[in-house]
Amino acid sequence: MKKILINSLKDINKSSKSDSIAFGLFDDQQDLFSNINKDSNFILSELNQSGDLSSKLGEISVIYTPNRIFKGFKYSKIFIIGLGNNNKLDNNSLRSAAGNLSRKIQTSNCNSVNFVLDSFINKESNYFELSQSFIEGFLLGSYSFNKYKSSKSSEKELYFDVTSSKINSELDISINKAIINSEAEKKARNLVNEPANIMSPSELSKFSLDLSNENLICKILDYDECKKLGMNAFLGVAQGSVEEPKLIHLSYKPNKDEKSATWYIGKAITFDSGGLSLKPSGSMLSMKGDMGGSAAVISAIEAISRLKIKTNIEVLCLATENMPSGSAQRPSDVVQAMDGTYIEVENTDAEGRLTLADAITYARKFNPKAIIDVATLTGAAGIGLGKGNISAFSNNEKLMSSVKKAGIFTGDSVWGLPLDTVSKKQNNSVIADIKNTGGRLAGSITAAHFINHFVKETPWVHLDIAANMMSASAEGWYSKGATGIPTRLLIELAYALEN
Ligand code: BES
Ligand code: MN
Ligand code: ZN
């Protein structure tokens, strides 16, 4: 991304620096692109009437206009993106279509593309939101992690060239939001895609320290400091690894006179082998991504500070590996968590909840307004709700509805599950206060009950993103690999927390 150019719709054929142009096409759209020029409008309308252009959502037609066959037309390629039913287009379908368009353009031979924003809009009142979603999808869709490819496909020097009938400060704000949101989500994807031999707890700490500035304070605690705090549930997980565990605490407090903050806590297992309750090797392959929660909260707070959203946010990640070794914690060990609770470790592979227990106790010392924890916690989340939904738990309806609402805007379906009294009993231990597993049934719910034990009365939402952290294919605004979910949701939520 080099430079943002904003052109007025009036002189679409003059000001743009691009050699290509992109339009949207709705079902049954009659009047086509009357704003370009007479010749092209005539020919394109004919093509459309003969059914050669697809208006199916997310489908792309490319029209080549060599030697500028339309009189006075400076573009040599036209991308037409189908937007489907005019009444149904929303932020998510547009963001998704834009992701497809973005991948198409990446592999096309053109220097840059002029996006005609007005052609993507179905509702005038949503002009700026939809523009934001379009640009977000476009910027996210072509993401790839090619750090370890010796021959990199040379990245295009794309201008970011948009044409709009509404050149004003509201458009500037939308474009700025889209750029910051997508940069944040891409950072989260990078952190997750980075292999675990590089992305250690120390490396994640270094990354967080590098983000810090006068408005975003970063504090790192090492093993000894965590030990002094009594974080034995956390350190029990860490004791099998040669990598030093780290506590990462980022703080953004624009409301200086307000003491408390909303805490975003991210699970930060940089590699989850299962520990002595070792995973089968196939299940380990995606476990470099077991810090996906921390990737999202860290990237989100940076974006929140860049956007200057007026709400106090703290981020906390207890980072460690979960490894088997002679010093590793054993199944059946008992550890005393920071809040005094004795935990029987029935399965060392249920490690995330152990680290979250101490994270929550640490956060509660600061009298938090609310806690949102984000964790790749249970395989059961995917069994229950699949890859298209985030499993959510809460003790506070209002907070939960804010999270859901943010998700509706950002394209993350948040689905609430119960904290029922029947499954709660599954965590009962014979010899300790609680145990870290609750059997095969209701696996995501028993994990949430365990965390709830440490949350106590604090308003809280728990997001189990185990099923959502990786995408199997490139689709819409996702690329194959890390999704960066729910970075944009957490940014959007911060706006709701402003009042
Ligand atoms: N990190 C895993 C959960 C996970 C599974 C994340 C698949 C992403 C994809 C977590 O630490 C884990 O191992 N959970 C166990 C809990 C069980 C031992 C109670 C699980 O889900 O099997
Ligand atoms: Mn595990
Ligand atoms: Zn894990």
Short mmCIF file of C-alpha atoms and ligand atoms in Angstrom, two decimals:
data_model
loop_
_atom_site.label_atom_id
_atom_site.label_comp_id
_atom_site.label_asym_id
_atom_site.label_seq_id
_atom_site.Cartn_x
_atom_site.Cartn_y
_atom_site.Cartn_z
CA MET A 1 0.00 0.00 0.00
CA LYS A 2 1.68 3.16 -1.16
CA LYS A 3 -0.61 6.09 -1.23
CA ILE A 4 -4.29 6.85 -0.90
CA LEU A 5 -5.84 8.72 -3.73
CA ILE A 6 -9.41 9.91 -3.52
CA ASN A 7 -11.06 11.01 -6.73
CA SER A 8 -14.28 12.77 -7.33
CA LEU A 9 -16.90 10.85 -9.26
CA LYS A 10 -17.28 13.80 -11.56
CA ASP A 11 -13.91 13.44 -13.22
CA ILE A 12 -13.55 9.71 -13.10
CA ASN A 13 -11.65 9.67 -16.36
CA LYS A 14 -9.13 12.27 -15.35
CA SER A 15 -7.79 12.24 -11.84
CA SER A 16 -7.26 8.54 -11.20
CA LYS A 17 -3.73 7.21 -11.59
CA SER A 18 -4.89 3.62 -12.12
CA ASP A 19 -4.86 1.62 -15.32
CA SER A 20 -7.90 -0.43 -14.21
CA ILE A 21 -11.26 0.27 -12.70
CA ALA A 22 -13.68 -1.78 -10.54
CA PHE A 23 -17.47 -1.60 -10.30
CA GLY A 24 -20.15 -3.50 -8.48
CA LEU A 25 -23.09 -5.10 -10.23
CA PHE A 26 -26.38 -5.90 -8.51
CA ASP A 27 -29.02 -8.36 -9.72
CA ASP A 28 -31.38 -6.74 -12.23
CA GLN A 29 -29.31 -3.60 -12.41
CA GLN A 30 -30.45 -1.67 -15.48
CA ASP A 31 -28.56 1.53 -15.59
CA LEU A 32 -24.97 0.49 -15.81
CA PHE A 33 -22.05 2.74 -14.97
CA SER A 34 -23.60 5.74 -16.62
CA ASN A 35 -20.93 7.76 -14.92
CA ILE A 36 -17.99 6.38 -16.89
CA ASN A 37 -18.56 7.43 -20.44
CA LYS A 38 -21.15 7.00 -23.14
CA ASP A 39 -19.42 4.36 -25.26
CA SER A 40 -18.47 2.10 -22.39
CA ASN A 41 -21.87 2.45 -20.82
CA PHE A 42 -23.50 1.34 -24.03
CA ILE A 43 -21.24 -1.67 -24.57
CA LEU A 44 -21.26 -2.77 -20.95
CA SER A 45 -25.03 -2.53 -20.78
CA GLU A 46 -25.25 -4.72 -23.84
CA LEU A 47 -22.90 -7.26 -22.31
CA ASN A 48 -24.96 -7.21 -19.16
CA GLN A 49 -28.24 -7.68 -20.96
CA SER A 50 -26.86 -10.64 -22.87
CA GLY A 51 -25.96 -12.24 -19.53
CA ASP A 52 -22.19 -12.09 -19.94
CA LEU A 53 -21.60 -10.29 -16.66
CA SER A 54 -22.29 -12.12 -13.42
CA SER A 55 -24.12 -10.32 -10.64
CA LYS A 56 -23.81 -13.33 -8.36
CA LEU A 57 -22.38 -12.24 -5.01
CA GLY A 58 -18.59 -12.45 -5.05
CA GLU A 59 -18.23 -13.49 -8.71
CA ILE A 60 -15.91 -11.41 -10.84
CA SER A 61 -15.98 -10.59 -14.55
CA VAL A 62 -12.95 -9.00 -16.16
CA ILE A 63 -13.36 -6.98 -19.33
CA TYR A 64 -10.29 -6.11 -21.32
CA THR A 65 -10.29 -2.79 -23.09
CA PRO A 66 -6.98 -2.83 -24.96
CA ASN A 67 -5.90 0.33 -26.72
CA ARG A 68 -8.64 2.02 -24.81
CA ILE A 69 -11.36 0.95 -27.18
CA PHE A 70 -13.82 3.23 -25.51
CA LYS A 71 -13.27 6.79 -26.59
CA GLY A 72 -11.74 8.88 -23.84
CA PHE A 73 -11.55 5.90 -21.51
CA LYS A 74 -8.23 5.64 -19.74
CA TYR A 75 -8.62 2.17 -18.20
CA SER A 76 -7.36 -0.96 -19.92
CA LYS A 77 -9.19 -3.41 -17.67
CA ILE A 78 -12.57 -3.36 -15.96
CA PHE A 79 -13.30 -5.56 -12.96
CA ILE A 80 -16.97 -6.13 -12.30
CA ILE A 81 -17.85 -7.68 -8.99
CA GLY A 82 -21.23 -9.30 -8.50
CA LEU A 83 -23.07 -8.00 -5.43
CA GLY A 84 -26.24 -10.09 -5.62
CA ASN A 85 -29.62 -8.90 -4.41
CA ASN A 86 -29.69 -5.18 -3.83
CA ASN A 87 -31.82 -5.57 -0.68
CA LYS A 88 -29.58 -8.17 0.90
CA LEU A 89 -26.14 -6.61 0.62
CA ASP A 90 -24.69 -5.85 4.06
CA ASN A 91 -21.27 -5.12 5.52
CA ASN A 92 -20.33 -8.79 5.65
CA SER A 93 -21.35 -9.77 2.14
CA LEU A 94 -19.64 -6.69 0.72
CA ARG A 95 -16.47 -7.32 2.78
CA SER A 96 -16.49 -10.88 1.52
CA ALA A 97 -16.97 -9.92 -2.14
CA ALA A 98 -14.17 -7.37 -1.79
CA GLY A 99 -11.87 -10.12 -0.49
CA ASN A 100 -12.51 -12.18 -3.62
CA LEU A 101 -11.93 -9.15 -5.82
CA SER A 102 -8.68 -8.48 -4.04
CA ARG A 103 -7.26 -11.93 -4.78
CA LYS A 104 -8.32 -11.64 -8.41
CA ILE A 105 -6.58 -8.31 -8.79
CA GLN A 106 -3.39 -9.60 -7.12
CA THR A 107 -2.98 -12.16 -9.88
CA SER A 108 -3.98 -9.82 -12.72
CA ASN A 109 -1.65 -7.78 -14.79
CA CYS A 110 -2.46 -4.22 -13.81
CA ASN A 111 -0.65 -1.53 -11.88
CA SER A 112 -3.55 -0.40 -9.74
CA VAL A 113 -7.30 -0.25 -9.62
CA ASN A 114 -9.70 2.62 -9.17
CA PHE A 115 -12.59 1.52 -6.94
CA VAL A 116 -15.84 3.31 -7.62
CA LEU A 117 -17.31 3.30 -4.13
CA ASP A 118 -20.75 4.53 -5.15
CA SER A 119 -21.25 1.39 -7.27
CA PHE A 120 -20.89 -0.88 -4.18
CA ILE A 121 -23.51 0.88 -2.10
CA ASN A 122 -27.11 -0.31 -1.85
CA LYS A 123 -28.25 2.03 0.90
CA GLU A 124 -27.27 5.65 0.91
CA SER A 125 -27.57 5.84 4.70
CA ASN A 126 -24.92 3.12 5.04
CA TYR A 127 -22.52 4.71 2.57
CA PHE A 128 -19.60 5.16 4.95
CA GLU A 129 -19.99 1.86 6.82
CA LEU A 130 -20.19 -0.03 3.55
CA SER A 131 -17.18 1.82 2.18
CA GLN A 132 -15.25 0.80 5.28
CA SER A 133 -16.29 -2.84 4.87
CA PHE A 134 -15.38 -2.88 1.20
CA ILE A 135 -11.91 -1.47 1.81
CA GLU A 136 -11.36 -3.77 4.80
CA GLY A 137 -12.26 -6.83 2.76
CA PHE A 138 -10.06 -5.69 -0.07
CA LEU A 139 -7.06 -5.13 2.21
CA LEU A 140 -7.53 -8.44 4.05
CA GLY A 141 -8.36 -10.69 1.11
CA SER A 142 -4.93 -10.67 -0.48
CA TYR A 143 -3.05 -11.32 2.77
CA SER A 144 -0.41 -14.01 2.61
CA PHE A 145 2.33 -15.14 4.95
CA ASN A 146 5.35 -15.50 2.70
CA LYS A 147 8.16 -14.70 5.09
CA TYR A 148 9.73 -18.12 4.58
CA LYS A 149 9.34 -18.25 0.80
CA SER A 150 12.79 -17.63 -0.66
CA SER A 151 11.35 -16.32 -3.90
CA LYS A 152 8.61 -13.90 -3.02
CA SER A 153 6.06 -12.96 -5.63
CA SER A 154 6.84 -9.28 -5.97
CA GLU A 155 4.16 -7.33 -4.20
CA LYS A 156 2.26 -4.90 -6.32
CA GLU A 157 2.82 -1.22 -5.83
CA LEU A 158 -0.89 -0.58 -5.55
CA TYR A 159 -2.09 2.92 -5.11
CA PHE A 160 -5.15 2.89 -3.02
CA ASP A 161 -7.31 4.66 -5.48
CA VAL A 162 -11.00 5.25 -4.77
CA THR A 163 -13.62 7.32 -6.50
CA SER A 164 -16.52 8.71 -4.54
CA SER A 165 -19.30 11.22 -4.79
CA LYS A 166 -18.81 11.99 -1.11
CA ILE A 167 -15.36 13.38 -0.55
CA ASN A 168 -15.56 14.59 3.02
CA SER A 169 -14.16 13.94 6.47
CA GLU A 170 -16.59 11.07 7.08
CA LEU A 171 -15.11 9.22 4.12
CA ASP A 172 -11.60 9.90 5.44
CA ILE A 173 -12.62 8.40 8.79
CA SER A 174 -14.06 5.28 7.15
CA ILE A 175 -10.94 4.74 5.06
CA ASN A 176 -8.71 5.28 8.08
CA LYS A 177 -10.73 2.76 10.14
CA ALA A 178 -10.57 0.21 7.34
CA ILE A 179 -6.80 0.57 7.05
CA ILE A 180 -6.15 0.34 10.81
CA ASN A 181 -8.59 -2.57 11.29
CA SER A 182 -7.11 -4.60 8.49
CA GLU A 183 -3.54 -3.87 9.53
CA ALA A 184 -4.41 -5.08 13.05
CA GLU A 185 -6.02 -8.27 11.83
CA LYS A 186 -3.07 -8.96 9.53
CA LYS A 187 -0.68 -8.52 12.47
CA ALA A 188 -2.70 -11.07 14.41
CA ARG A 189 -2.52 -13.45 11.45
CA ASN A 190 1.25 -12.99 11.23
CA LEU A 191 1.65 -13.81 14.92
CA VAL A 192 -0.40 -16.99 14.56
CA ASN A 193 1.21 -18.12 11.29
CA GLU A 194 4.69 -17.62 12.70
CA PRO A 195 6.05 -21.04 13.71
CA ALA A 196 6.51 -21.78 17.39
CA ASN A 197 10.30 -22.11 17.17
CA ILE A 198 10.31 -18.39 16.42
CA MET A 199 7.16 -17.15 18.22
CA SER A 200 8.24 -18.07 21.77
CA PRO A 201 6.89 -16.36 24.91
CA SER A 202 9.98 -14.10 24.85
CA GLU A 203 9.40 -13.21 21.21
CA LEU A 204 5.73 -12.40 21.85
CA SER A 205 6.88 -10.16 24.73
CA LYS A 206 9.36 -8.42 22.47
CA PHE A 207 6.65 -7.88 19.86
CA SER A 208 4.40 -6.30 22.51
CA LEU A 209 7.20 -4.09 23.84
CA ASP A 210 7.88 -2.88 20.31
CA LEU A 211 4.25 -1.73 20.01
CA SER A 212 4.44 0.40 23.11
CA ASN A 213 4.63 4.19 23.16
CA GLU A 214 3.54 6.98 25.51
CA ASN A 215 -0.13 6.01 25.11
CA LEU A 216 0.32 2.26 25.09
CA ILE A 217 2.34 1.06 28.06
CA CYS A 218 3.80 -2.43 28.05
CA LYS A 219 4.95 -4.27 31.14
CA ILE A 220 6.55 -7.73 31.05
CA LEU A 221 6.86 -9.93 34.14
CA ASP A 222 9.34 -12.83 34.14
CA TYR A 223 9.27 -16.19 35.89
CA ASP A 224 10.44 -14.89 39.31
CA GLU A 225 7.87 -12.10 39.38
CA CYS A 226 5.04 -14.48 38.46
CA LYS A 227 6.27 -16.90 41.12
CA LYS A 228 6.17 -14.13 43.72
CA LEU A 229 2.57 -13.41 42.75
CA GLY A 230 1.69 -17.05 43.38
CA MET A 231 0.78 -17.91 39.80
CA ASN A 232 1.28 -21.64 40.27
CA ALA A 233 -1.48 -22.68 37.86
CA PHE A 234 0.27 -20.73 35.10
CA LEU A 235 3.77 -21.82 36.09
CA GLY A 236 2.72 -25.46 36.38
CA VAL A 237 1.95 -25.39 32.65
CA ALA A 238 5.29 -23.72 31.93
CA GLN A 239 7.49 -26.06 33.96
CA GLY A 240 7.94 -28.66 31.20
CA SER A 241 9.39 -26.15 28.73
CA VAL A 242 12.87 -24.68 28.36
CA GLU A 243 11.26 -21.42 27.18
CA GLU A 244 10.82 -18.89 29.99
CA PRO A 245 7.16 -17.98 30.62
CA LYS A 246 6.23 -14.30 30.36
CA LEU A 247 3.38 -12.17 31.59
CA ILE A 248 2.52 -9.51 29.02
CA HIS A 249 0.48 -6.52 30.19
CA LEU A 250 -0.45 -3.71 27.81
CA SER A 251 -2.30 -0.68 29.03
CA TYR A 252 -4.19 2.03 27.12
CA LYS A 253 -5.91 4.59 29.33
CA PRO A 254 -7.18 7.65 27.49
CA ASN A 255 -9.63 8.42 30.32
CA LYS A 256 -7.04 9.48 32.86
CA ASP A 257 -9.42 10.27 35.71
CA GLU A 258 -11.03 6.87 35.46
CA LYS A 259 -9.18 4.21 37.43
CA SER A 260 -10.69 1.05 36.04
CA ALA A 261 -10.60 -0.52 32.60
CA THR A 262 -12.06 -3.31 30.53
CA TRP A 263 -9.58 -6.19 30.36
CA TYR A 264 -8.96 -8.19 27.21
CA ILE A 265 -7.25 -11.44 28.23
CA GLY A 266 -5.78 -13.68 25.53
CA LYS A 267 -4.70 -17.30 25.81
CA ALA A 268 -1.02 -17.36 24.87
CA ILE A 269 0.18 -20.95 24.56
CA THR A 270 2.91 -20.53 21.94
CA PHE A 271 2.86 -24.28 21.35
CA ASP A 272 0.50 -26.84 22.82
CA SER A 273 1.89 -30.36 22.60
CA GLY A 274 -0.55 -31.41 25.30
CA GLY A 275 2.28 -31.87 27.81
CA LEU A 276 2.52 -35.34 29.33
CA SER A 277 -1.09 -35.90 28.24
CA LEU A 278 0.53 -35.74 24.80
CA LYS A 279 -1.55 -34.98 21.70
CA PRO A 280 -1.38 -37.27 18.65
CA SER A 281 1.05 -35.73 16.14
CA GLY A 282 -1.64 -34.71 13.64
CA SER A 283 -3.47 -32.68 16.29
CA MET A 284 -0.27 -30.81 17.12
CA LEU A 285 0.14 -29.32 13.67
CA SER A 286 -2.07 -26.32 14.27
CA MET A 287 -0.94 -25.83 17.86
CA LYS A 288 1.47 -23.02 17.02
CA GLY A 289 -1.81 -21.13 16.80
CA ASP A 290 -2.73 -21.78 20.41
CA MET A 291 -1.75 -18.17 21.08
CA GLY A 292 -4.46 -16.93 18.70
CA GLY A 293 -6.33 -15.27 21.57
CA SER A 294 -3.25 -13.27 22.56
CA ALA A 295 -2.55 -12.36 18.92
CA ALA A 296 -6.04 -10.87 18.67
CA VAL A 297 -6.04 -8.92 21.95
CA ILE A 298 -2.53 -7.51 21.41
CA SER A 299 -3.30 -6.43 17.84
CA ALA A 300 -6.66 -5.03 18.91
CA ILE A 301 -5.31 -2.79 21.69
CA GLU A 302 -2.73 -1.32 19.34
CA ALA A 303 -5.47 -0.49 16.84
CA ILE A 304 -7.70 0.92 19.61
CA SER A 305 -4.91 3.25 20.65
CA ARG A 306 -4.21 4.26 17.02
CA LEU A 307 -7.91 5.02 16.52
CA LYS A 308 -7.89 6.98 19.81
CA ILE A 309 -11.07 5.27 21.00
CA LYS A 310 -12.05 6.88 24.32
CA THR A 311 -12.23 3.89 26.63
CA ASN A 312 -9.68 2.35 28.99
CA ILE A 313 -8.46 -1.05 27.86
CA GLU A 314 -5.90 -3.38 29.43
CA VAL A 315 -4.53 -6.46 27.70
CA LEU A 316 -3.12 -9.42 29.55
CA CYS A 317 -1.45 -12.54 28.15
CA LEU A 318 0.24 -15.25 30.18
CA ALA A 319 2.56 -16.73 27.60
CA THR A 320 4.14 -20.17 27.80
CA GLU A 321 4.66 -23.40 25.91
CA ASN A 322 2.98 -26.62 27.01
CA MET A 323 5.65 -29.31 26.66
CA PRO A 324 6.37 -32.80 27.98
CA SER A 325 9.70 -33.37 29.74
CA GLY A 326 11.21 -34.70 32.95
CA SER A 327 10.25 -31.47 34.67
CA ALA A 328 6.74 -31.33 33.19
CA GLN A 329 3.63 -31.28 35.31
CA ARG A 330 1.98 -34.71 35.70
CA PRO A 331 -1.65 -35.65 35.22
CA SER A 332 -2.98 -35.85 38.83
CA ASP A 333 -0.71 -33.08 40.17
CA VAL A 334 -2.35 -30.50 42.42
CA VAL A 335 -1.43 -26.81 42.06
CA GLN A 336 -2.58 -23.83 44.09
CA ALA A 337 -3.73 -20.99 41.84
CA MET A 338 -3.05 -17.30 42.58
CA ASP A 339 -6.48 -16.87 44.21
CA GLY A 340 -5.81 -19.79 46.59
CA THR A 341 -7.92 -22.40 44.76
CA TYR A 342 -6.43 -25.91 44.75
CA ILE A 343 -6.67 -27.40 41.25
CA GLU A 344 -6.29 -31.07 40.42
CA VAL A 345 -4.62 -31.29 36.99
CA GLU A 346 -6.42 -34.29 35.59
CA ASN A 347 -5.20 -33.67 32.05
CA THR A 348 -2.14 -31.56 31.21
CA ASP A 349 -3.68 -30.83 27.80
CA ALA A 350 -6.38 -28.71 29.46
CA GLU A 351 -3.64 -26.12 30.03
CA GLY A 352 -5.32 -23.00 28.64
CA ARG A 353 -7.82 -22.75 31.47
CA LEU A 354 -4.97 -23.09 34.01
CA THR A 355 -3.18 -20.06 32.58
CA LEU A 356 -6.47 -18.14 32.30
CA ALA A 357 -7.25 -18.84 35.97
CA ASP A 358 -4.19 -16.87 37.12
CA ALA A 359 -4.62 -14.24 34.41
CA ILE A 360 -8.12 -13.50 35.68
CA THR A 361 -6.99 -13.31 39.30
CA TYR A 362 -4.21 -10.90 38.31
CA ALA A 363 -6.70 -8.73 36.39
CA ARG A 364 -9.18 -8.74 39.27
CA LYS A 365 -6.57 -7.11 41.55
CA PHE A 366 -7.03 -4.01 39.38
CA ASN A 367 -10.78 -3.88 39.91
CA PRO A 368 -11.74 -4.33 36.25
CA LYS A 369 -14.99 -2.96 34.81
CA ALA A 370 -15.29 -6.13 32.76
CA ILE A 371 -13.22 -9.01 31.46
CA ILE A 372 -13.34 -10.41 27.92
CA ASP A 373 -11.20 -13.52 27.56
CA VAL A 374 -10.33 -14.90 24.15
CA ALA A 375 -8.99 -18.43 23.97
CA THR A 376 -8.40 -21.34 21.60
CA LEU A 377 -9.71 -23.43 24.44
CA THR A 378 -11.54 -26.58 23.37
CA GLY A 379 -11.86 -28.85 20.36
CA ALA A 380 -15.43 -29.29 21.56
CA ALA A 381 -16.25 -25.71 20.47
CA GLY A 382 -15.88 -26.78 16.85
CA ILE A 383 -17.82 -30.00 17.43
CA GLY A 384 -20.70 -27.99 18.87
CA LEU A 385 -20.92 -24.94 16.62
CA GLY A 386 -18.56 -25.55 13.70
CA LYS A 387 -16.12 -23.06 12.19
CA GLY A 388 -18.70 -20.39 11.47
CA ASN A 389 -19.49 -19.47 15.07
CA ILE A 390 -17.57 -18.36 18.14
CA SER A 391 -18.73 -20.18 21.29
CA ALA A 392 -19.46 -17.56 23.91
CA PHE A 393 -20.21 -17.68 27.65
CA SER A 394 -21.09 -14.88 30.01
CA ASN A 395 -22.36 -13.90 33.42
CA ASN A 396 -23.64 -10.54 32.16
CA GLU A 397 -26.35 -10.15 29.54
CA LYS A 398 -25.60 -6.54 28.69
CA LEU A 399 -21.91 -7.20 28.04
CA MET A 400 -22.76 -10.30 26.05
CA SER A 401 -25.16 -8.39 23.85
CA SER A 402 -22.51 -5.72 23.17
CA VAL A 403 -20.08 -8.45 22.10
CA LYS A 404 -22.68 -10.06 19.85
CA LYS A 405 -23.58 -6.72 18.31
CA ALA A 406 -19.93 -5.94 17.56
CA GLY A 407 -19.67 -9.37 15.94
CA ILE A 408 -22.66 -8.74 13.71
CA PHE A 409 -20.87 -5.72 12.27
CA THR A 410 -17.47 -7.39 11.89
CA GLY A 411 -18.76 -10.67 10.46
CA ASP A 412 -18.06 -12.81 13.52
CA SER A 413 -21.05 -14.87 14.59
CA VAL A 414 -20.99 -15.03 18.39
CA TRP A 415 -23.25 -17.72 19.80
CA GLY A 416 -24.07 -17.96 23.50
CA LEU A 417 -23.92 -21.29 25.33
CA PRO A 418 -25.20 -21.98 28.85
CA LEU A 419 -23.38 -22.20 32.15
CA ASP A 420 -25.78 -24.80 33.55
CA THR A 421 -25.60 -26.37 36.98
CA VAL A 422 -25.55 -29.96 35.70
CA SER A 423 -22.30 -29.64 33.74
CA LYS A 424 -20.75 -27.47 36.46
CA LYS A 425 -20.56 -30.54 38.72
CA GLN A 426 -18.36 -32.31 36.17
CA ASN A 427 -15.43 -30.20 37.39
CA ASN A 428 -15.75 -31.47 40.97
CA SER A 429 -12.55 -33.05 42.26
CA VAL A 430 -12.30 -35.74 44.93
CA ILE A 431 -9.10 -34.40 46.46
CA ALA A 432 -9.00 -30.69 45.55
CA ASP A 433 -11.36 -27.69 45.16
CA ILE A 434 -11.79 -28.19 41.41
CA LYS A 435 -10.28 -30.21 38.57
CA ASN A 436 -9.28 -28.95 35.14
CA THR A 437 -11.36 -31.37 33.06
CA GLY A 438 -14.98 -32.36 33.14
CA GLY A 439 -15.18 -35.44 30.95
CA ARG A 440 -16.33 -35.87 27.38
CA LEU A 441 -19.76 -34.27 27.57
CA ALA A 442 -20.18 -30.50 27.18
CA GLY A 443 -16.42 -29.94 26.83
CA SER A 444 -16.63 -26.22 26.01
CA ILE A 445 -19.12 -25.62 28.83
CA THR A 446 -17.05 -27.31 31.55
CA ALA A 447 -14.02 -25.30 30.40
CA ALA A 448 -16.09 -22.11 30.72
CA HIS A 449 -17.32 -23.18 34.19
CA PHE A 450 -13.71 -23.62 35.26
CA ILE A 451 -12.84 -20.07 34.17
CA ASN A 452 -16.01 -18.73 35.77
CA HIS A 453 -14.78 -20.05 39.13
CA PHE A 454 -11.95 -17.48 39.01
CA VAL A 455 -13.97 -14.65 37.48
CA LYS A 456 -16.35 -14.55 40.46
CA GLU A 457 -18.61 -11.44 40.27
CA THR A 458 -16.75 -9.50 37.58
CA PRO A 459 -18.83 -8.92 34.40
CA TRP A 460 -17.31 -11.34 31.92
CA VAL A 461 -17.53 -12.80 28.44
CA HIS A 462 -15.50 -15.84 27.43
CA LEU A 463 -14.91 -16.40 23.69
CA ASP A 464 -13.76 -19.90 22.76
CA ILE A 465 -12.16 -19.43 19.32
CA ALA A 466 -10.56 -22.89 18.94
CA ALA A 467 -12.62 -23.57 15.80
CA ASN A 468 -12.15 -20.12 14.29
CA MET A 469 -8.44 -19.39 14.49
CA MET A 470 -7.45 -21.10 11.21
CA SER A 471 -9.20 -21.09 7.84
CA ALA A 472 -8.84 -24.15 5.59
CA SER A 473 -9.12 -22.08 2.42
CA ALA A 474 -8.97 -18.57 0.98
CA GLU A 475 -12.50 -17.27 0.97
CA GLY A 476 -13.97 -13.81 1.29
CA TRP A 477 -11.69 -11.71 3.47
CA TYR A 478 -9.90 -14.80 4.83
CA SER A 479 -6.74 -16.34 3.49
CA LYS A 480 -5.72 -19.94 4.05
CA GLY A 481 -4.19 -20.22 7.52
CA ALA A 482 -4.62 -17.82 10.43
CA THR A 483 -7.81 -15.73 10.45
CA GLY A 484 -6.86 -13.16 13.08
CA ILE A 485 -10.33 -13.60 14.62
CA PRO A 486 -11.65 -11.75 16.64
CA THR A 487 -9.32 -8.73 16.32
CA ARG A 488 -11.83 -6.48 14.53
CA LEU A 489 -14.63 -7.53 16.88
CA LEU A 490 -12.54 -6.38 19.87
CA ILE A 491 -11.84 -3.04 18.19
CA GLU A 492 -15.53 -2.56 17.40
CA LEU A 493 -16.46 -3.50 20.97
CA ALA A 494 -14.20 -0.73 22.27
CA TYR A 495 -16.43 1.85 20.53
CA ALA A 496 -19.44 0.40 22.35
CA LEU A 497 -17.55 0.67 25.65
CA GLU A 498 -16.95 4.40 25.12
CA ASN A 499 -20.22 5.30 26.85
N1 BES B 1 -5.49 -25.84 22.49
C1 BES B 1 -6.38 -26.90 22.72
C2 BES B 1 -7.74 -26.72 22.05
C3 BES B 1 -7.75 -26.67 20.54
C4 BES B 1 -8.09 -27.79 19.82
C5 BES B 1 -7.51 -25.50 19.87
C6 BES B 1 -8.12 -27.73 18.44
C7 BES B 1 -7.56 -25.43 18.49
C8 BES B 1 -7.86 -26.56 17.77
C9 BES B 1 -6.62 -27.08 24.22
O1 BES B 1 -5.56 -26.75 25.03
C10 BES B 1 -6.91 -28.53 24.45
O2 BES B 1 -6.02 -29.32 24.25
N2 BES B 1 -8.14 -28.84 24.87
C11 BES B 1 -8.52 -30.18 25.13
C12 BES B 1 -9.21 -30.20 26.47
C13 BES B 1 -9.42 -31.58 27.01
C14 BES B 1 -8.10 -32.21 27.36
C15 BES B 1 -10.30 -31.48 28.20
C16 BES B 1 -9.44 -30.63 24.01
O3 BES B 1 -10.23 -29.83 23.50
O4 BES B 1 -9.35 -31.79 23.62
MN MN B 2 -4.22 -28.34 25.29
ZN ZN B 3 -4.24 -25.37 24.28
#
